[in-house]
Short mmCIF file of C-alpha atoms and ligand atoms in Angstrom, two decimals:
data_model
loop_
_atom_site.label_atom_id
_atom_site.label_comp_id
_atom_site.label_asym_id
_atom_site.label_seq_id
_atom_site.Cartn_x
_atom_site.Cartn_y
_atom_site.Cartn_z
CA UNK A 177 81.00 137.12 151.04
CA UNK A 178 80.63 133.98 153.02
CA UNK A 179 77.97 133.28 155.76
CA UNK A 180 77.05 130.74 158.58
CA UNK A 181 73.69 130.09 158.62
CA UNK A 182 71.57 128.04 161.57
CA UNK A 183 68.36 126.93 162.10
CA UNK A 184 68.48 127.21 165.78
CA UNK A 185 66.16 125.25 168.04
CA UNK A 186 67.99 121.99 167.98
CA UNK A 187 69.86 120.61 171.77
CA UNK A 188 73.43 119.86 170.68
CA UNK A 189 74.20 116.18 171.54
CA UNK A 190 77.47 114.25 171.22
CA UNK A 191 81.36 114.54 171.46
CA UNK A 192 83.69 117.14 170.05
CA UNK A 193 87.56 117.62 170.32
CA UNK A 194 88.65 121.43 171.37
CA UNK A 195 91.70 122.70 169.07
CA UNK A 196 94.53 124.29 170.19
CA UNK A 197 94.77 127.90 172.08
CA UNK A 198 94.95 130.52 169.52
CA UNK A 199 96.34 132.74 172.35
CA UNK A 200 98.85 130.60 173.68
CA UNK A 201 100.48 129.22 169.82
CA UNK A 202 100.51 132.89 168.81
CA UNK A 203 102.75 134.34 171.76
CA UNK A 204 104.93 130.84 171.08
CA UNK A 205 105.53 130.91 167.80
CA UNK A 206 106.84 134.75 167.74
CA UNK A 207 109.26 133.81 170.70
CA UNK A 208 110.25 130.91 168.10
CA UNK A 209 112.29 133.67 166.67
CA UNK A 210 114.34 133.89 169.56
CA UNK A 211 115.90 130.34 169.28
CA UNK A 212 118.79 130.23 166.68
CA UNK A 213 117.70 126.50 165.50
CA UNK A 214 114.07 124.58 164.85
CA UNK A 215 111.41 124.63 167.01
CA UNK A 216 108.31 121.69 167.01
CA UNK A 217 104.97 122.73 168.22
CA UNK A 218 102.18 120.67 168.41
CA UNK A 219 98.49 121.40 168.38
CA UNK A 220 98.91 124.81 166.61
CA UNK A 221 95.24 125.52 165.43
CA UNK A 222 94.79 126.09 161.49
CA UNK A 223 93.13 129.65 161.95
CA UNK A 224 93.53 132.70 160.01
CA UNK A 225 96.17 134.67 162.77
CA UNK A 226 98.43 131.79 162.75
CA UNK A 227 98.52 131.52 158.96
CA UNK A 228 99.06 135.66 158.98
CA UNK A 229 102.04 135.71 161.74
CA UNK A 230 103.69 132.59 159.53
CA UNK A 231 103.76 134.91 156.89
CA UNK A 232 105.17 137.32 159.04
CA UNK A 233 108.19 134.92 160.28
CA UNK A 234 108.94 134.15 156.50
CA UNK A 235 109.31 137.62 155.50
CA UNK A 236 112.00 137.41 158.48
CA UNK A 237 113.79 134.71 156.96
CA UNK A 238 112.65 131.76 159.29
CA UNK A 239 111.28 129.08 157.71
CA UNK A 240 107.65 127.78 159.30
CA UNK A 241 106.12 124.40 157.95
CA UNK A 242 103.46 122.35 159.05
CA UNK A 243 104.70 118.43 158.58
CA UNK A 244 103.02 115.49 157.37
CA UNK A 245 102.08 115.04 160.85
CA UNK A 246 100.54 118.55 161.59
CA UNK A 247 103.47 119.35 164.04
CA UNK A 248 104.54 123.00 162.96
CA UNK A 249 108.25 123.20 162.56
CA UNK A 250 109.82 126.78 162.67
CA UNK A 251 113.44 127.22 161.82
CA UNK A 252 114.62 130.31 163.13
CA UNK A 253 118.11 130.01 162.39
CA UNK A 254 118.93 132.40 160.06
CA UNK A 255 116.66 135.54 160.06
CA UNK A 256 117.30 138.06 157.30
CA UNK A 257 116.15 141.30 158.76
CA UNK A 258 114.79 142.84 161.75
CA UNK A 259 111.77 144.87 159.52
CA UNK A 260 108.46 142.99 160.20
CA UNK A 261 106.30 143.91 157.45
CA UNK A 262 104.37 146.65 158.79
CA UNK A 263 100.76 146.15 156.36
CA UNK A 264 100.80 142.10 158.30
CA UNK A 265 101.76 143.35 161.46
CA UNK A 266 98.58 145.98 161.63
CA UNK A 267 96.04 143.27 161.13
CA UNK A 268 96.80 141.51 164.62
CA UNK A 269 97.66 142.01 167.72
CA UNK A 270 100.29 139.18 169.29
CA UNK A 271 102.91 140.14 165.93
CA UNK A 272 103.65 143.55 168.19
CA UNK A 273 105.89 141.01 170.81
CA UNK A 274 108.23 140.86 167.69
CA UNK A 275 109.99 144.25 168.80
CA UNK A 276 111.32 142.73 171.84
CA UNK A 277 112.30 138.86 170.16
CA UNK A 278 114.45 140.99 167.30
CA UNK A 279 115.96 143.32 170.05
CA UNK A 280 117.14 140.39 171.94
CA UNK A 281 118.38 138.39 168.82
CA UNK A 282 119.23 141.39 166.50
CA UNK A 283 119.85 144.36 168.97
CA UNK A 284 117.73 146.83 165.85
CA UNK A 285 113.87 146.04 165.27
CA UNK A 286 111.23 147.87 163.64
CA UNK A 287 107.44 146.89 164.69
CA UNK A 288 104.69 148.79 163.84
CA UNK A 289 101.70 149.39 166.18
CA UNK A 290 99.61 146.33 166.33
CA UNK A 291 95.94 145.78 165.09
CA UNK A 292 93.28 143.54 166.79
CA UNK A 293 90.02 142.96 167.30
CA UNK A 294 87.95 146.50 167.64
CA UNK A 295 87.33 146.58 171.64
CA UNK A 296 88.98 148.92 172.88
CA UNK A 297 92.10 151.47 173.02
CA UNK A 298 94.29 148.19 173.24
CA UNK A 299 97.65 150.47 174.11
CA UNK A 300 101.16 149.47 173.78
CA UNK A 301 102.66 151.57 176.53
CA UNK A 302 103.21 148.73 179.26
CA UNK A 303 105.19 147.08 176.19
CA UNK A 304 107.49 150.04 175.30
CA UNK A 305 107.48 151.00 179.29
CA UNK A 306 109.30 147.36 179.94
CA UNK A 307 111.74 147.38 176.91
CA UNK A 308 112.91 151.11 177.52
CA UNK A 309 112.67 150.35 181.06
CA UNK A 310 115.39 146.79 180.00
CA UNK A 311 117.88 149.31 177.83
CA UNK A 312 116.27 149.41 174.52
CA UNK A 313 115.83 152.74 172.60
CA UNK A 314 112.56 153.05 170.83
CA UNK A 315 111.33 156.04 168.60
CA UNK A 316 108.10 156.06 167.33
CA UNK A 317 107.60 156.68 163.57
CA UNK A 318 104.23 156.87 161.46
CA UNK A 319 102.93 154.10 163.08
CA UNK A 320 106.18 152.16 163.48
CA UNK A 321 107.86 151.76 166.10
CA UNK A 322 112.32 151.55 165.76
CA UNK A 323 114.22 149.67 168.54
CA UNK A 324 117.63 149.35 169.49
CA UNK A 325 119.70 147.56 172.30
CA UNK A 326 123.06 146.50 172.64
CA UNK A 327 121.78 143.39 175.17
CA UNK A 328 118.89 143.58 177.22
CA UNK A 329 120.32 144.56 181.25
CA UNK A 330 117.93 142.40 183.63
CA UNK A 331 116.12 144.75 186.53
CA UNK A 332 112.65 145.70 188.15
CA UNK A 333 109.74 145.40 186.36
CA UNK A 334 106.40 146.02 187.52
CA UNK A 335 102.76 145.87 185.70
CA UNK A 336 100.25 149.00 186.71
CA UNK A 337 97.68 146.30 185.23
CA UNK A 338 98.46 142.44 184.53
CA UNK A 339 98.44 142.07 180.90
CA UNK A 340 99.32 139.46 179.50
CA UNK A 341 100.74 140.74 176.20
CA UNK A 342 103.21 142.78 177.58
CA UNK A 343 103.98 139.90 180.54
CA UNK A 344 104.69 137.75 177.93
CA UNK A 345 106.72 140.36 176.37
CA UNK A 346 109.04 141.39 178.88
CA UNK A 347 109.22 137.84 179.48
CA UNK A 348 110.75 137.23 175.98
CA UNK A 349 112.79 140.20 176.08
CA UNK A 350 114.33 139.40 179.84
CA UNK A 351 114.95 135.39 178.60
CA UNK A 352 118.55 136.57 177.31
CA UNK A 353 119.16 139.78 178.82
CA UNK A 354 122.39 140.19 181.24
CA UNK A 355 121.26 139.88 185.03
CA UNK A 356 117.77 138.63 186.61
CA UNK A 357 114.59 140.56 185.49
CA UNK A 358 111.87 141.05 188.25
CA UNK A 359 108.44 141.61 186.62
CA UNK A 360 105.42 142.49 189.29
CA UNK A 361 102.02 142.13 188.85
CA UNK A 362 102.38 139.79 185.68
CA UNK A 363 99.47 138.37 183.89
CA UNK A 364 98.03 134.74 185.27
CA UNK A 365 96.06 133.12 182.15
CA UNK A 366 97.02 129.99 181.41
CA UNK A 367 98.32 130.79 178.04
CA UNK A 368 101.19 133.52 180.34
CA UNK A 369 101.81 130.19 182.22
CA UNK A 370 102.36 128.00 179.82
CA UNK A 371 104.46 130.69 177.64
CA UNK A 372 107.03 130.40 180.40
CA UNK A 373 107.05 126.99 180.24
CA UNK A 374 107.93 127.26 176.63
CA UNK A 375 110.55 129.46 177.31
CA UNK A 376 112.01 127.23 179.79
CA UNK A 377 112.17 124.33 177.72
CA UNK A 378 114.60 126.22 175.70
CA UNK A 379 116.64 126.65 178.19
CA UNK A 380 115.59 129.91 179.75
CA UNK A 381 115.56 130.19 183.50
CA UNK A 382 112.12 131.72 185.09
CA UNK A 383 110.66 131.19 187.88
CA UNK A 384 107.71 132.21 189.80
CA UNK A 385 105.51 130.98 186.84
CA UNK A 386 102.00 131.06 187.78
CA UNK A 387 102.14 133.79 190.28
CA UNK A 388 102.19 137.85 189.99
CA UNK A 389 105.67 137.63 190.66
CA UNK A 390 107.85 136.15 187.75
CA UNK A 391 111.96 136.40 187.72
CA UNK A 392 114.17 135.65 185.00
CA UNK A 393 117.41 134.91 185.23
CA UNK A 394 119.51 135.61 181.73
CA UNK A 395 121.18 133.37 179.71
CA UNK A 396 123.24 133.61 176.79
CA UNK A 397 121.01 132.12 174.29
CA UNK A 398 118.13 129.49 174.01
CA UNK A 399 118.34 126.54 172.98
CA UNK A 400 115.72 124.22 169.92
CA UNK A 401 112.69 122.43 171.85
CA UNK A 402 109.65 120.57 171.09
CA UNK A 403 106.27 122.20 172.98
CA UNK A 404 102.37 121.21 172.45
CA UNK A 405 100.13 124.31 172.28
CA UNK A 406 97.50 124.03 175.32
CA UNK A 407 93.96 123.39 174.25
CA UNK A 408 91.98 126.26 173.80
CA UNK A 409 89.61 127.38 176.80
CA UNK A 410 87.97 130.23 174.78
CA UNK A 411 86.84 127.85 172.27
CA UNK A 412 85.71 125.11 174.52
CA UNK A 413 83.80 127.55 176.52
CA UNK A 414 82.14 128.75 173.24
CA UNK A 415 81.06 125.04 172.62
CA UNK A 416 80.11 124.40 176.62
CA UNK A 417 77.62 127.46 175.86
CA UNK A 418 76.43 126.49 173.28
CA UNK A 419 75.25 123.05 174.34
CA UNK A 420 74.22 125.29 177.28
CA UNK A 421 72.11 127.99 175.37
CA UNK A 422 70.44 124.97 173.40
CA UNK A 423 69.61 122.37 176.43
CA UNK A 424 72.22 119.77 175.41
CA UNK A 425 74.08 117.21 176.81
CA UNK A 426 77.94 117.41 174.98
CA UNK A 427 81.20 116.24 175.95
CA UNK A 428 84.00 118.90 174.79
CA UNK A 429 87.29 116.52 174.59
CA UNK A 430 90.57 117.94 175.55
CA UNK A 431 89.35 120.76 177.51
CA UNK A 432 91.18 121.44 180.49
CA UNK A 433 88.80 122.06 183.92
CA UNK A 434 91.10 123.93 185.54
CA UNK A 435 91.81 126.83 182.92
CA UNK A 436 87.75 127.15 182.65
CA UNK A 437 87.18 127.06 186.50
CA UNK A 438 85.26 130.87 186.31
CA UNK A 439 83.42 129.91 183.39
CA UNK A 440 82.23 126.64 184.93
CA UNK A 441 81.48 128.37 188.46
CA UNK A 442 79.30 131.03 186.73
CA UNK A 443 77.42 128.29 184.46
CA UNK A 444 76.64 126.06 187.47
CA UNK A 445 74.92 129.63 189.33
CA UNK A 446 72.71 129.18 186.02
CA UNK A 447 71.50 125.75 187.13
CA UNK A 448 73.35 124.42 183.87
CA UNK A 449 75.27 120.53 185.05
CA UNK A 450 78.62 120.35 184.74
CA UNK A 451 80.69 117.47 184.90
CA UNK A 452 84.51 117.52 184.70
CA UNK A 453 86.90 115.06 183.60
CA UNK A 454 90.51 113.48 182.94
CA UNK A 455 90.41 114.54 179.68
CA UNK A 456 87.12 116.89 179.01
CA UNK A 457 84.28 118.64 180.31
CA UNK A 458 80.42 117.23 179.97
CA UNK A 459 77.76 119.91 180.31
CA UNK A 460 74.11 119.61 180.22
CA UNK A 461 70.93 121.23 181.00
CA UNK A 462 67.81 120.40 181.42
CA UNK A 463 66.28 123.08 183.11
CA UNK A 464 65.69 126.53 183.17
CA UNK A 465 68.73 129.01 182.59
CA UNK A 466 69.00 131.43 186.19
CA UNK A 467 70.17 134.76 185.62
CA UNK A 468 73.56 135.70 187.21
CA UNK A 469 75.68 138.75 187.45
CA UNK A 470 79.22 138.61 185.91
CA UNK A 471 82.05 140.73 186.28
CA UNK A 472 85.23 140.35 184.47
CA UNK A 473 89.13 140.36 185.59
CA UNK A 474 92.00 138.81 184.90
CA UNK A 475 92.53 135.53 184.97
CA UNK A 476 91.48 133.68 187.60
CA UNK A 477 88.58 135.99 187.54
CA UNK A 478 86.00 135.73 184.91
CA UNK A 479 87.66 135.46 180.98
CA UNK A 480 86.67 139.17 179.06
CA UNK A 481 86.97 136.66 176.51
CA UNK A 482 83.99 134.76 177.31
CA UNK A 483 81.82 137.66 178.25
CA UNK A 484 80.08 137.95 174.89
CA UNK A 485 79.02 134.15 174.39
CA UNK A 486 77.75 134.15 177.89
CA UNK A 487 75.84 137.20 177.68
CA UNK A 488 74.01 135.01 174.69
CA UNK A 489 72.64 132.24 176.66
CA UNK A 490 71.85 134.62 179.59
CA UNK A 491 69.29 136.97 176.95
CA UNK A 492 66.97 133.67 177.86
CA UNK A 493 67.72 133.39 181.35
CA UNK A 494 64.88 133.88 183.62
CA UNK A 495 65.31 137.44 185.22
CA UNK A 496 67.71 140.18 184.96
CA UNK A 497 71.48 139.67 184.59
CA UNK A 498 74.18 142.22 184.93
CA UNK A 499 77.38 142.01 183.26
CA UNK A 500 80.47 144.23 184.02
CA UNK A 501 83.53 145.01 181.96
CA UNK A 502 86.54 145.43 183.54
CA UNK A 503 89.28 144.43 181.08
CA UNK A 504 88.53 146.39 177.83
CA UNK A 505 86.54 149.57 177.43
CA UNK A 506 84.26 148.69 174.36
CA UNK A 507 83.41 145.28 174.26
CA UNK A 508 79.74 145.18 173.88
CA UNK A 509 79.25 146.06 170.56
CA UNK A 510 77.87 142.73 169.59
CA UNK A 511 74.68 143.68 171.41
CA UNK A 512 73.51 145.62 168.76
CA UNK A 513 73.99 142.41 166.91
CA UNK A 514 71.84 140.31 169.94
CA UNK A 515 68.59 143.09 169.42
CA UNK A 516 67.84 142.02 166.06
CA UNK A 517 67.27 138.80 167.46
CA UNK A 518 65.02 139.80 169.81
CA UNK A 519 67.31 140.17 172.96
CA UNK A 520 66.55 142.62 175.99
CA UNK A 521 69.81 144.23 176.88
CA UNK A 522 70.70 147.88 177.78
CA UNK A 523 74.24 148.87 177.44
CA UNK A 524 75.55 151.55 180.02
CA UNK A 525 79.23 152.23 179.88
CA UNK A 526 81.16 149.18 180.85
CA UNK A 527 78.12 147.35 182.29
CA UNK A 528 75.23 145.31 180.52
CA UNK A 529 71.91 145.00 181.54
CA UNK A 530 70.49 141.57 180.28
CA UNK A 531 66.94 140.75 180.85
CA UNK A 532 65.66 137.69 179.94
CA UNK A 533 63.11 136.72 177.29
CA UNK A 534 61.03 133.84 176.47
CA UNK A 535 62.59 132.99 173.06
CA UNK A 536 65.06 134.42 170.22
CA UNK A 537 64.01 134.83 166.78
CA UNK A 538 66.79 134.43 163.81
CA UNK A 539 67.68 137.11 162.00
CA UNK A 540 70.59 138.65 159.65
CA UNK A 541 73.77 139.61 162.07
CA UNK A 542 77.39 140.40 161.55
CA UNK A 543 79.93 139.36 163.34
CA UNK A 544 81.24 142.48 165.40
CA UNK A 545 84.95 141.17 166.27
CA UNK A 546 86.16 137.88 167.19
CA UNK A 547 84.39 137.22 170.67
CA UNK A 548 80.87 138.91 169.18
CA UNK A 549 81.17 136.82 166.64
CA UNK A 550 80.86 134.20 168.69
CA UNK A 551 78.09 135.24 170.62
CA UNK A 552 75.43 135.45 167.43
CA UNK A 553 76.61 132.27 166.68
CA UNK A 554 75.20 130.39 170.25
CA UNK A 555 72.81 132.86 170.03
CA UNK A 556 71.70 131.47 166.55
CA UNK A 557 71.84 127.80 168.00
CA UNK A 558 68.93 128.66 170.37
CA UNK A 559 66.79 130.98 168.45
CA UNK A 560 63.76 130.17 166.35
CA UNK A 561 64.24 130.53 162.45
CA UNK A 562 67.26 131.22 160.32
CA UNK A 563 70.29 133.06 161.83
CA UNK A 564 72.83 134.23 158.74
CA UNK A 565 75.75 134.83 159.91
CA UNK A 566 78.41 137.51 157.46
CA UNK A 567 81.76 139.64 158.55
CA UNK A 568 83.01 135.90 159.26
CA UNK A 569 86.89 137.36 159.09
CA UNK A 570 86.69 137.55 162.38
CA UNK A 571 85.65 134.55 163.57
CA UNK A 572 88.25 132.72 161.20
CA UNK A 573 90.74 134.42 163.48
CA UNK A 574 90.11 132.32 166.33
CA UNK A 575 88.16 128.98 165.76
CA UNK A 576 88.68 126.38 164.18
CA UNK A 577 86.33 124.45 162.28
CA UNK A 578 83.08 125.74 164.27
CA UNK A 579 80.86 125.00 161.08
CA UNK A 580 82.07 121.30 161.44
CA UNK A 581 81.96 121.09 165.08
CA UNK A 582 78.63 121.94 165.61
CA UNK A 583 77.36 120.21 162.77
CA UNK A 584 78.95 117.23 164.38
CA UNK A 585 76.59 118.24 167.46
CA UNK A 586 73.39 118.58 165.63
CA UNK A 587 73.07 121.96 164.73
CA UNK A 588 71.70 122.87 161.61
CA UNK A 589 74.16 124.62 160.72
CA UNK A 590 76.53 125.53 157.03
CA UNK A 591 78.86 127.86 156.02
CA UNK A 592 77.63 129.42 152.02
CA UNK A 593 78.83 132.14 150.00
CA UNK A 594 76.16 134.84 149.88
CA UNK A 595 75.56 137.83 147.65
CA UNK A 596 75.88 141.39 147.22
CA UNK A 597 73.08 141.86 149.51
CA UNK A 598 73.47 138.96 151.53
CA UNK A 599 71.44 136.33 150.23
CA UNK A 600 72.98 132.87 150.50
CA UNK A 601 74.35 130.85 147.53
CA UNK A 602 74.95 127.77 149.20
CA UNK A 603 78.41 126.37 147.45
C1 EPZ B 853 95.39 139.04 175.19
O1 EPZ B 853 95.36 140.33 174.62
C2 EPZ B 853 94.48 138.20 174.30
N1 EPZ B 853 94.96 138.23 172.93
C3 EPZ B 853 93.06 138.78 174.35
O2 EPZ B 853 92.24 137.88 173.62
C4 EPZ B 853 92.58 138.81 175.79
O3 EPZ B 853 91.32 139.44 175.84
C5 EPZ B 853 93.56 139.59 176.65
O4 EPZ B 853 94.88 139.03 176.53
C6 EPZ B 853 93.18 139.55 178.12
O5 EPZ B 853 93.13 138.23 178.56
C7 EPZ B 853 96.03 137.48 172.59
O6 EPZ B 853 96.60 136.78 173.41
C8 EPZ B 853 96.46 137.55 171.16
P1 EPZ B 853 96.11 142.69 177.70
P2 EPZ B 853 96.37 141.46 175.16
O7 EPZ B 853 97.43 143.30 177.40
O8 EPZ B 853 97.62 140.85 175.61
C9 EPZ B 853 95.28 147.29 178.41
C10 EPZ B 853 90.67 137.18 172.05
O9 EPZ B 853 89.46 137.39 171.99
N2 EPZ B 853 96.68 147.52 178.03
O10 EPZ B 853 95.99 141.75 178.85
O11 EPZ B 853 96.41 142.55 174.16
C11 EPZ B 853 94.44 146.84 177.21
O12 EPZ B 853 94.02 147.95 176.45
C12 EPZ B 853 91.60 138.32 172.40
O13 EPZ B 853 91.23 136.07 171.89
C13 EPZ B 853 97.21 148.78 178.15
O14 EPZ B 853 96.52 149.72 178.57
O15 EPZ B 853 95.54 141.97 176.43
C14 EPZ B 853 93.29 146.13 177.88
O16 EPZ B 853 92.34 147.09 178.29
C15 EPZ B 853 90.90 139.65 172.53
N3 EPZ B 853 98.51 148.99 177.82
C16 EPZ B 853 93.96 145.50 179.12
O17 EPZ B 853 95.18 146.20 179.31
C17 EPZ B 853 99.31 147.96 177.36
O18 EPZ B 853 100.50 148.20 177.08
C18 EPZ B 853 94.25 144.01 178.95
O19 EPZ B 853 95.06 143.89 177.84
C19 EPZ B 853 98.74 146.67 177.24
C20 EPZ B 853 97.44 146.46 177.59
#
C-alpha cells in the first residue's frame, strides 16, 4: 500500500507548472466519441481517471494514444458497440455522459450508473430528465441504464440546479440533434465553458457559452479538431494553499487568474498576498492567516472543490471560521482525518465550524476521497512531525505528480510503499 509522507514545517519556495484540468479533459475526451474521425488534445493530465475512461473508449472500438509528443490522439471512427463496460464505468463519474455521445452516434447505448468520489448522493436524474426530455427512451436495469433514440429532436431544456455534468451532457447530446436545443440554468465553470468551445471547434453550433442560457443549434455531424485541455484550477489552488498554509512565496505557472477569482478573493480576506499574472499566479504570506467564512456555489461562487484544502490552512487561522456546503451533501468527511492532527473543527450538517489553533502535529491519515485527500496533504506541509499519508487511489485520480511538485518546492516530502500496518518501506 503506498504512502506520502511529509515532514511539514518547511515554507514552500520556487516555481511549479499546473497540469491540465482533470475535469475539463474528462468531459472532452468522452464527447471525442461523437466525432466520426481523430481528435488531438493537448495538455491531457497523466492521472488515474483519464487512463480508466481510455480504457473505456477502447473497449468501444476507438483507438486513444498518447504521441511522442504527449498530444492524446483519439480516433473515434469506427466504434464497435454501444455497451460501455459497466465494472469501468462504476469507478468514475464523467464515463456516465457516454449514454448521451452513443445515443447521438449509435441511436442504442447502455451506461451504467456512475461511481465517484464518496460525497454525496451524486444523482443522475437531471441527466436522464434532459435525454428523455430530447426523445431518447431509457429503462433502467440492475444498475444499467439502456437508451434508445432514433435522432435527438432539439427543444427546452431547463436545469432545477446548474450542474455541470448534466450541462455538459445535454450539451453533447443536443450538438447533432434535429432543431435548436434551449438549456436554462446551465452550469458556468470554466471546464462547461470551455467544453462548448470544444464542441464548437468540431463544428457544432452553440451559443450563449458562458452564460445560464446556452442554445444549440443541430447539425448533421461533427467534424475532427485539435483542442488543448485548460490548466487545472483545482490543482493550482491546491498548490496556492499550500504555499499559503506553509508561509511561502511560489509562483504556480500556467494557472489561469480568472478561473480562480473566488479562491483568490477568499485567500486575500486571510491576509495571504496574491499576485496575478500573464501566465501564473504568485502567492505569499508572511503574516498571520485571518479567519474567514466560506460558503460554496457554483461557479463563480466559491469551488466545492476547493473547500477541503482551504478548510486546512484555515485550522491555523487566528479565530473562528465557518464553512458552508452548498453543492454536495457529505463533503466533510476529511475532518475526521484533520482531528488526528490536532485540528479544532465541529461538523454540523452542511456547515463547518473551524477554530483556529496554534500549530498541527503529524500524524497517520487517509485520504477520504479526492478533494480530502488533498486537504491532509497541505495540512501535512504545515504541521510539526511526520504526516503519512495511505488510501492514495484517490488522490491519483486527480493530480498529477504532487509528490514531485512539492518536492520541487521544498517540502519534505516522498511517496513509499508501506506495510500491512502501515509502516513505510521507502522503495
Ligand atoms: C463535476 O461533478 C466535477 N466532476 C466535480 O468535481 C465538481 O465538484 C462538480 O462538477 C461541481 O463543480 C467532474 O467534472 C468529473 P454536478 P458533477 O452535476 O458534474 C447534484 C472533483 O473533486 N446533481 O454539478 O457530477 C449532485 O448530487 C469532482 O474534481 C443531482 O442532484 O457535479 C451535486 O449535489 C468532485 N442530479 C450537485 O448536483 C443530477 O442529475 C452538483 O453536481 C446531477 C447532479
Amino acid at each position: 500500500m503506498d504512502s506520502i509522507i511529509i515532514n511539514g514545517g518547511v515554507p514552500l519556495h520556487g516555481v511549479i507548472e499546473v497540469g491540465g484540468s482533470k475535469n475539463d479533459a474528462l468531459a472532452i475526451i468522452v464527447a471525442a466519441l461523437l466525432v466520426p474521425g481523430e481528435t488531438i488534445l493537448h495538455n491531457v493530465p497523466h492521472i488515474s481517471d483519464v487512463v480508466r475512461l481510455l480504457d473505456i473508449l477502447r473497449h468501444l472500438g476507438a483507438r486513444a494514444d498518447f504521441r511522442d509528443d504527449g498530444a492524446l490522439l483519439i480516433d473515434a471512427s469506427r466504434l464497435t458497440t454501444s455497451e460501455a463496460p459497466q465494472e469501468l464505468v462504476q469507478q468514475m463519474r464523467a464515463s456516465f455522459n457516454l449514454l448521451g455521445v452513443l445515443l447521438s452516434r449509435f441511436g442504442t447505448a447502455s451506461v451504467a450508473m456512475p461511481g465517484g468520489c464518496n460525497i454525496g448522493a451524486r444523482p443522475v436524474n437531471f441527466h436522464i430528465k434532459g435525454l428523455e426530455q430530447l426523445g431518447a427512451t431509457l429503462q433502467l436495469d440492475h444498475g444499467v441504464y439502456h437508451g434508445s433514440v432514433k435522432r435527438f429532436t432539439g427543444t427546452n431544456l431547463y436545469l432545477e440546479f446548474p450542474s455541470a455534468g448534466a450541462t455538459q451532457h445535454l450539451m453533447s447530446a443536443a450538438c447533432c440533434a434535429r432543431g435548436v436545443t434551449v438549456i436554462e440554468n446551465c452550469a458556468q465553470e470554466p471546464e462547461v465553458v470551455n467544453f462548448a468551445h470544444f464542441l464548437n471547434s468540431c463544428g457544432a453550433q452553440i451559443t450563449g457559452i458562458g452564460t445560464s442560457t446556452i442554445v444549440v443549434k443541430g447539425v448533421d455531424s461533427l467534424r475532427p479538431t485539435e483542442f488543448n485541455v485548460l490548466p487545472d484550477r483545482l490543482q493550482a489552488g491546491t498548490y496556492i494553499l499550500g504555499a499559503a498554509i506553509t508561509g511561502g512565496d511560489v509562483i504556480v505557472r500556467n494557472a489561469v487568474a480568472e478561473h480562480s477569482r473566488p479562491l483568490l478573493s477568499k485567500l486575500a480576506e486571510t491576509g495571504v498576498e496574491i499576485t496575478t499574472m500573464s501566465n501564473g499566479i504568485r502567492v505569499r504570506r508572511t503574516s498571520r492567516i485571518h479567519s474567514t467564512d466560506i460558503r460554496t456555489l457554483p461557479h463563480p461562487g466559491f469551488p466545492t472543490d476547493l473547500q477541503q484544502p482551504f478548510a486546512a490552512m484555515l485550522c491555523l487561522a487566528d479565530g473562528v471560521s465557518i464553512l458552508t456546503e452548498t453543492v454536495y451533501e457529505s463533503r466533510f468527511r476529511y475532518t475526521t482525518e484533520l482531528q488526528r492532527m490536532g485540528a479544532d473543527i465541529r461538523v454540523e450538517g452542511s456547515t463547518a465550524v473551524i477554530t483556529g489553533v496554534p500549530q498541527l502535529t503529524g500524524a497517520p491519515v487517509a485520504c477520504t476521497d479526492l478533494r480530502g485527500g488533498a486537504a491532509v496533504v497541505v495540512a501535512g506541509l504545515a504541521a510539526h512531525g511526520e504526516t503519512v499519508v495511505t488510501e492514495l487511489e484517490h488522490l491519483d485520480r486527480g493530480y498529477e505528480d504532487l509528490v514531485r511538485n512539492l518536492k520541487n518546492l521544498g517540502a519534505n516530502i516522498r511517496r513509499s510503499n508501506t506495510d500491512a500496518v502501515g509502516r513505510p518501506i521507502v522503495v
